[in-house]
């Protein structure tokens, strides 16, 4: 492993005055812009976005200072979250931080522990099997399928089933349709956040209507969670969660906001992770073959369960490597509530701090051959402590993704269930898919692959 590109400097005791280098204005392709600026200025630099100064951190120690060590000096009162608060209201994702945030997080955390998520893993596999059964009747061997669309539906089915015990009922269907519409409109808004959402353009009015429909569905689910003898789902667990300090829970309105935030946190991130995983596998037959070998040994033909997760480490490493190279939540921000010093540079109060895991996960100072997809790098004997610190697909510190265990279990189970029954090839002449940096990191305009039932594909190269 080569030395890091820049070394951590001692934090001077005297008040630092210099701002980080670089006063570039952001323009053009966002990823290329960040790569060029990091190559020119190093692991800490600043640029301007919509007239506001933004400080980029690309050294794990500096990032940990903001997210962990000095976390009290930073919050999430940044433009990005202010813009979506009217829509998503104030749940964990959009909450700026402080006592109310900590109380909500404390209350909700137990519902997201691995032991609690375990009860939902059978539903994750069942939803995947249901999709595969449909493929059996609708896809000819070798037919191309729009996997981004398939995974978008699968991810939404899994999260609505886990949260609301809702399978394909009417309310779940209405919720999914309204959510997809709101999510699309919000995605477009983020690319060009003008005029503000409060201006009643036809698109913004559609967004409001979609949100009203989502609200009605969530209310129906929340009321159902009130019924005695109702089913156990994540929503009913959160409904009865209490804060240990006073034994009180959250009111229905707050529960409602948290539910919206959970769906937003869970949906696009996992959809994109699934699409990237199978896109990469389709181009790496030897990695796909090693996975098939593991699945044959571990599963021997039956669907995967929670107990199989630790028995299939190669599948887990494929997920981890996908999240390194194509980190779906590839950027997040903080605001400095008060002045700080990072690496000897002055971070003024109100400064926006920008963390980009795509840059960090491909930093040549931490990763050998960062552009090579190599699941073996996550084998415990190969992964160094430095790399562990430089790997943060779920963020770090007290605001680390609450759904990280949910996501890792889901992604591994979905990978195992699908790869057990199908293999994939890229359509002839398909151009390489490049990341499309939207709110989350999308694979170009989507992943389309040829799908081969494994029994039929065995023994001959379907491509
Ligand atoms: C591959 C999948 C996922 C990735 C890469 C991901 C990534 C992240 C990241 C980086 C953050 C922290 C953002 C920050 O510090 O500003 C976050 C927060 C969050 N995520 Fe995830 N996430 C994923 C899946 C999920 C799932 C499945 C759920 C829910 C079931 C979820 C719910 C949330 C929530 C509620 C927050 C806010 C947590 C807080 O601030 O307390 N995420 N996620």
XYZ file of C-alpha atoms and ligand atoms in Angstrom:
506
model
C 0.000 0.000 0.000
C 1.459 3.329 -1.026
C 1.657 6.271 1.383
C -1.326 8.634 1.589
C -1.227 11.542 -0.825
C -1.129 14.028 2.019
C -0.120 13.540 5.636
C -2.039 14.815 8.587
C -0.486 17.952 9.957
C -0.436 18.807 13.656
C -3.305 21.061 14.612
C -1.589 24.300 15.724
C -2.482 25.685 19.121
C -2.443 29.270 17.841
C -5.615 30.363 16.058
C -5.341 29.336 12.445
C -6.128 32.002 9.921
C -5.674 30.461 6.508
C -8.696 29.080 4.729
C -8.216 25.822 2.798
C -6.786 26.299 -0.702
C -8.729 26.582 -3.920
C -11.409 29.055 -4.818
C -12.645 27.262 -7.854
C -16.224 27.564 -8.970
C -18.051 24.351 -9.501
C -18.892 23.664 -13.122
C -19.173 20.775 -15.543
C -19.200 17.118 -14.601
C -19.331 16.890 -10.816
C -17.127 13.807 -10.420
C -14.429 15.001 -12.846
C -14.505 18.428 -11.192
C -13.909 16.930 -7.721
C -11.181 14.577 -8.974
C -9.346 17.424 -10.699
C -9.663 19.748 -7.695
C -8.398 17.001 -5.312
C -5.443 16.286 -7.635
C -4.573 19.976 -7.705
C -5.225 21.008 -4.099
C -4.944 17.819 -2.013
C -7.253 16.410 0.640
C -8.811 19.660 1.791
C -9.939 22.429 -0.529
C -12.771 24.815 -1.082
C -15.038 25.718 -3.944
C -18.119 27.800 -4.496
C -21.569 26.365 -5.042
C -24.444 28.711 -5.894
C -22.335 31.521 -4.459
C -21.702 29.777 -1.102
C -18.253 28.539 0.017
C -17.999 24.778 0.431
C -15.043 22.979 2.036
C -14.310 19.493 0.712
C -12.658 16.934 3.019
C -10.987 13.879 1.524
C -8.858 12.593 4.389
C -10.514 10.087 6.770
C -8.961 11.734 9.859
C -10.411 15.116 8.935
C -13.777 13.554 8.160
C -13.790 11.753 11.509
C -13.010 15.046 13.224
C -16.217 16.530 11.764
C -18.476 13.489 12.129
C -17.134 12.101 15.413
C -14.489 14.032 17.405
C -15.856 17.555 17.001
C -19.404 16.546 16.061
C -20.912 19.085 18.480
C -19.449 21.868 16.344
C -21.337 20.703 13.245
C -24.964 20.130 12.279
C -27.076 19.366 9.223
C -28.513 22.863 8.809
C -27.357 22.926 5.176
C -29.186 24.029 2.055
C -29.656 20.492 0.749
C -31.738 19.428 3.755
C -33.473 22.809 4.133
C -34.760 22.419 0.577
C -36.398 19.042 1.216
C -37.726 19.706 4.709
C -41.064 21.063 3.427
C -41.546 17.711 1.698
C -39.966 15.151 4.004
C -40.728 17.173 7.120
C -38.428 16.533 10.070
C -37.384 12.901 10.363
C -33.950 11.491 11.083
C -32.498 12.380 7.663
C -33.671 15.982 7.588
C -33.360 16.727 11.317
C -30.662 19.415 11.728
C -29.420 17.868 15.005
C -29.577 18.680 18.726
C -31.557 17.311 21.664
C -34.709 16.441 19.706
C -32.681 14.599 17.078
C -30.801 12.589 19.725
C -34.035 11.615 21.442
C -35.574 10.369 18.185
C -32.439 8.436 17.267
C -32.230 6.825 20.736
C -35.836 5.745 20.489
C -35.542 4.322 16.984
C -32.120 2.698 17.213
C -33.222 -0.622 18.834
C -35.609 -1.326 15.937
C -32.655 -1.262 13.522
C -30.280 -3.561 15.411
C -29.342 -6.772 13.557
C -31.304 -8.887 16.063
C -34.430 -6.833 15.315
C -33.922 -6.755 11.550
C -33.522 -10.513 11.515
C -37.291 -11.046 11.680
C -37.700 -9.157 8.407
C -35.109 -11.065 6.399
C -37.518 -13.850 5.349
C -39.684 -11.158 3.727
C -36.644 -9.813 1.838
C -35.966 -13.238 0.338
C -39.642 -13.875 -0.406
C -40.003 -10.595 -2.296
C -36.899 -11.497 -4.331
C -38.233 -14.996 -5.072
C -41.497 -13.462 -6.188
C -39.628 -11.291 -8.705
C -37.639 -14.312 -9.931
C -40.806 -16.402 -10.341
C -42.189 -13.616 -12.513
C -38.992 -13.593 -14.586
C -39.443 -17.345 -15.131
C -42.731 -16.690 -16.885
C -41.966 -13.407 -18.636
C -38.293 -13.602 -19.714
C -36.916 -15.847 -22.442
C -33.380 -17.175 -21.717
C -30.932 -14.465 -22.707
C -33.601 -11.780 -23.003
C -32.523 -8.268 -22.005
C -34.249 -6.852 -18.940
C -34.291 -3.364 -17.454
C -32.792 -4.318 -14.104
C -32.835 -0.783 -12.730
C -36.625 -0.852 -13.045
C -36.837 -4.376 -11.561
C -34.655 -3.438 -8.584
C -36.478 -0.187 -8.039
C -39.718 -2.171 -7.576
C -37.997 -4.811 -5.467
C -36.399 -2.272 -3.104
C -39.721 -0.500 -2.647
C -41.588 -3.771 -2.057
C -39.030 -4.807 0.552
C -39.153 -1.542 2.467
C -42.968 -1.253 2.391
C -43.337 -4.876 3.443
C -40.877 -4.403 6.318
C -42.389 -1.145 7.477
C -46.075 -1.777 6.939
C -46.398 -5.583 6.530
C -47.846 -4.481 3.215
C -47.380 -6.755 0.277
C -49.170 -5.884 -2.913
C -52.304 -4.474 -1.310
C -54.031 -1.395 -2.708
C -52.650 1.021 -0.122
C -49.091 -0.217 -0.679
C -49.544 0.128 -4.426
C -50.906 3.658 -4.081
C -48.070 4.550 -1.714
C -45.458 3.156 -4.135
C -46.926 5.069 -7.102
C -47.127 8.353 -5.167
C -43.647 7.892 -3.735
C -42.118 7.153 -7.150
C -43.724 10.265 -8.610
C -42.602 12.495 -5.683
C -39.106 11.026 -5.823
C -38.774 11.713 -9.558
C -39.924 15.316 -9.176
C -37.583 15.869 -6.233
C -34.695 14.337 -8.212
C -35.299 16.846 -11.033
C -35.585 19.670 -8.514
C -32.192 18.801 -6.995
C -30.530 19.016 -10.376
C -31.893 22.549 -10.757
C -33.328 23.837 -7.473
C -35.274 26.740 -8.918
C -37.898 28.086 -8.404
C -38.297 27.071 -4.727
C -40.798 24.311 -3.965
C -43.110 26.911 -2.398
C -43.769 28.386 -5.894
C -46.854 26.610 -7.316
C -45.529 25.540 -10.726
C -47.491 22.675 -12.346
C -44.649 20.287 -11.381
C -44.588 21.488 -7.760
C -48.377 21.148 -7.554
C -48.032 17.558 -8.768
C -45.423 17.025 -6.068
C -47.800 18.351 -3.401
C -50.562 16.055 -4.630
C -48.209 13.059 -4.607
C -47.147 13.916 -1.068
C -50.787 14.220 0.011
C -51.437 10.736 -1.389
C -48.353 9.376 0.399
C -49.497 11.019 3.630
C -52.937 9.417 3.340
C -51.401 5.977 2.836
C -48.956 6.377 5.722
C -51.847 7.564 7.939
C -53.785 4.439 7.007
C -50.778 2.280 7.897
C -50.190 4.169 11.141
C -53.844 3.698 12.151
C -53.599 0.028 11.350
C -50.560 -0.193 13.639
C -52.897 1.070 16.406
C -55.235 -1.882 16.060
C -54.918 -4.457 18.807
C -53.455 -7.751 17.632
C -52.029 -6.095 14.513
C -49.056 -7.571 12.704
C -45.513 -6.910 13.881
C -43.746 -4.657 11.439
C -41.170 -1.903 11.732
C -43.927 0.693 11.978
C -45.641 -1.032 14.914
C -42.269 -1.392 16.659
C -41.550 2.311 16.216
C -45.094 3.160 17.345
C -44.392 1.532 20.686
C -40.783 2.707 21.048
C -40.148 4.857 24.115
C -37.263 6.979 25.283
C -35.711 5.443 28.373
C -35.192 8.851 30.005
C -38.941 9.518 30.419
C -40.739 6.413 29.174
C -42.552 8.439 26.489
C -42.762 7.670 22.783
C -43.284 9.836 19.706
C -46.625 11.220 18.593
C -48.378 10.045 15.438
C -47.306 13.057 13.404
C -43.642 12.510 14.235
C -43.980 8.804 13.466
C -45.387 9.790 10.117
C -42.370 12.005 9.359
C -39.935 9.313 10.434
C -41.604 6.778 8.159
C -41.202 9.064 5.128
C -37.539 9.587 5.970
C -36.957 5.853 6.307
C -38.476 5.119 2.902
C -36.419 7.896 1.312
C -33.243 6.616 3.016
C -33.883 3.033 2.001
C -35.250 3.244 -1.526
C -32.849 4.778 -4.053
C -29.728 3.774 -2.158
C -30.510 0.062 -2.192
C -31.969 0.187 -5.741
C -28.710 1.638 -7.063
C -26.542 -0.735 -5.030
C -28.404 -3.747 -6.509
C -28.138 -2.398 -10.065
C -24.399 -1.691 -9.728
C -23.756 -5.137 -8.218
C -25.257 -7.040 -11.139
C -23.780 -4.683 -13.721
C -20.289 -5.392 -12.322
C -20.888 -9.155 -12.060
C -22.049 -9.321 -15.680
C -18.632 -7.998 -16.744
C -16.570 -10.197 -14.384
C -17.336 -13.863 -15.126
C -14.595 -15.160 -12.816
C -16.027 -13.252 -9.826
C -19.522 -14.420 -10.738
C -18.244 -18.025 -10.980
C -16.602 -17.811 -7.525
C -19.907 -16.541 -6.128
C -21.825 -19.413 -7.775
C -19.421 -21.893 -6.221
C -20.000 -20.421 -2.766
C -23.778 -20.459 -3.266
C -23.756 -24.099 -4.357
C -21.808 -25.076 -1.240
C -23.803 -22.946 1.195
C -27.326 -23.212 -0.184
C -27.342 -26.328 -2.307
C -30.400 -25.071 -4.178
C -32.608 -23.675 -1.389
C -33.374 -19.956 -0.916
C -30.998 -18.048 1.414
C -31.929 -17.256 5.018
C -30.595 -15.023 7.779
C -28.464 -17.922 9.065
C -26.722 -18.186 5.692
C -25.394 -14.618 5.797
C -22.169 -15.362 7.734
C -21.680 -18.580 5.763
C -21.359 -16.697 2.488
C -18.462 -14.256 3.059
C -17.682 -13.888 -0.637
C -21.215 -12.638 -1.326
C -20.795 -10.152 1.530
C -17.485 -8.921 0.096
C -19.071 -8.377 -3.323
C -21.620 -6.135 -1.608
C -18.900 -4.297 0.319
C -16.778 -3.783 -2.789
C -19.807 -2.503 -4.725
C -20.453 -0.001 -1.933
C -16.798 1.066 -2.120
C -16.686 1.659 -5.864
C -20.249 2.865 -6.358
C -21.190 4.262 -2.968
C -24.884 5.116 -3.543
C -25.082 7.837 -0.854
C -21.994 9.316 -2.399
C -22.132 12.793 -0.871
C -23.289 14.346 2.349
C -22.851 17.668 4.064
C -22.543 19.418 7.385
C -22.527 23.024 8.537
C -19.977 24.397 11.013
C -21.992 25.803 13.941
C -18.832 27.402 15.276
C -15.291 27.966 14.085
C -12.967 24.967 13.952
C -9.463 24.140 12.751
C -8.816 21.224 10.445
C -5.293 20.310 9.379
C -4.172 23.800 10.381
C -6.779 25.504 8.225
C -9.489 27.756 9.572
C -13.039 26.490 9.156
C -15.223 29.557 9.684
C -18.564 29.325 11.466
C -21.388 28.674 8.956
C -19.003 26.989 6.479
C -20.487 24.124 4.498
C -18.499 20.892 4.785
C -18.751 18.464 1.911
C -17.846 14.767 2.194
C -17.773 12.615 -0.910
C -17.372 8.873 -0.414
C -16.838 8.288 -4.150
C -13.601 10.324 -3.932
C -12.581 8.816 -0.598
C -13.239 5.219 -1.649
C -11.015 5.677 -4.703
C -8.267 7.633 -2.950
C -4.983 6.142 -4.240
C -3.355 6.814 -0.879
C -5.645 4.263 0.756
C -6.677 1.784 -1.920
C -4.473 -0.256 -4.263
C -5.775 -0.147 -7.833
C -8.896 1.729 -6.710
C -10.587 1.410 -10.123
C -10.376 -2.407 -10.008
C -13.388 -4.317 -8.624
C -11.789 -6.753 -6.182
C -14.058 -8.238 -3.476
C -11.008 -9.992 -1.981
C -9.731 -6.659 -0.663
C -12.422 -6.952 2.055
C -11.029 -10.268 3.354
C -10.082 -9.570 7.010
C -6.440 -10.536 6.393
C -6.146 -7.958 3.600
C -8.178 -5.024 4.919
C -5.994 -2.624 6.896
C -7.082 -0.352 9.747
C -6.328 2.647 7.534
C -8.730 1.313 4.918
C -11.414 0.594 7.506
C -11.258 4.280 8.476
C -11.356 5.339 4.825
C -14.471 3.257 4.103
C -17.737 4.972 4.938
C -20.589 4.078 2.591
C -22.950 4.591 5.540
C -21.266 7.698 6.957
C -19.789 7.694 10.473
C -20.421 8.905 14.015
C -23.757 9.487 15.695
C -25.514 10.122 12.356
C -24.248 6.954 10.715
C -26.990 5.353 8.598
C -29.525 3.802 10.963
C -30.440 1.340 8.194
C -26.925 0.002 7.570
C -27.592 -3.509 8.923
C -30.921 -3.593 7.116
C -29.178 -2.579 3.869
C -26.270 -5.016 4.187
C -28.566 -7.947 4.976
C -30.963 -7.009 2.199
C -28.239 -6.564 -0.420
C -26.528 -9.834 0.466
C -29.782 -11.830 0.530
C -30.959 -10.337 -2.765
C -27.577 -11.064 -4.364
C -27.578 -14.652 -3.105
C -31.194 -15.344 -4.079
C -30.808 -13.950 -7.595
C -27.327 -15.292 -8.396
C -28.451 -18.742 -7.307
C -31.021 -18.844 -10.083
C -29.657 -16.541 -12.791
C -26.528 -15.291 -14.405
C -26.127 -12.138 -16.424
C -24.255 -10.899 -19.471
C -23.993 -7.462 -21.016
C -25.784 -7.018 -24.331
C -23.264 -7.081 -27.226
C -21.890 -3.620 -28.002
C -23.181 -2.087 -24.758
C -21.058 0.954 -23.833
C -19.566 0.927 -20.316
C -21.998 2.434 -17.830
C -20.627 5.477 -16.063
C -21.874 6.828 -12.734
C -24.503 9.520 -12.964
C -24.091 11.758 -9.923
C -27.620 12.661 -8.839
C -28.911 12.770 -5.260
C -27.637 9.195 -5.150
C -25.099 7.652 -7.531
C -27.067 6.155 -10.420
C -25.650 3.773 -13.010
C -25.868 5.940 -16.142
C -29.446 6.018 -17.315
C -30.006 2.472 -16.017
C -28.711 -1.096 -16.158
C -30.028 -3.402 -18.875
C -28.591 -6.937 -18.920
C -29.307 -10.272 -20.550
C -30.728 -12.718 -18.021
C -29.923 -16.441 -18.200
C -31.486 -19.093 -16.012
C -28.447 -20.792 -14.486
C -29.377 -24.385 -15.276
C -29.714 -23.483 -18.955
C -26.603 -21.291 -18.962
C -24.441 -24.007 -17.401
C -21.976 -25.667 -19.712
C -22.063 -23.154 -22.525
C -21.238 -19.509 -22.751
C -24.554 -17.782 -23.385
C -22.882 -14.671 -24.732
C -26.926 0.811 0.385
C -27.854 1.375 1.118
C -27.670 2.611 1.953
C -26.668 3.526 1.948
C -25.409 3.546 1.074
C -26.984 4.525 2.956
C -26.179 5.600 3.283
C -26.456 6.513 4.271
C -25.562 7.569 4.699
C -24.182 7.857 4.115
C -26.178 8.240 5.696
C -25.594 9.367 6.521
C -25.772 10.720 5.879
C -25.173 11.827 6.711
O -24.351 11.610 7.614
O -25.545 12.975 6.444
C -27.482 7.638 5.893
C -28.426 8.063 6.802
C -29.660 7.479 6.955
N -30.123 6.345 6.352
Fe -29.111 5.200 5.032
N -28.189 4.191 3.517
C -28.637 3.027 2.959
C -29.778 2.330 3.272
C -30.692 2.720 4.219
C -31.832 1.947 4.624
C -32.152 0.536 4.105
C -32.526 2.703 5.527
C -33.785 2.371 6.286
C -34.339 1.190 6.369
C -31.801 3.955 5.692
C -32.200 5.001 6.493
C -31.403 6.083 6.799
C -31.789 7.126 7.744
C -33.146 7.237 8.459
C -30.697 7.992 7.840
C -30.569 9.215 8.748
C -29.869 8.773 10.020
C -29.602 9.875 11.033
O -29.188 10.972 10.659
O -29.787 9.581 12.225
N -30.682 3.919 4.895
N -27.620 6.573 5.027
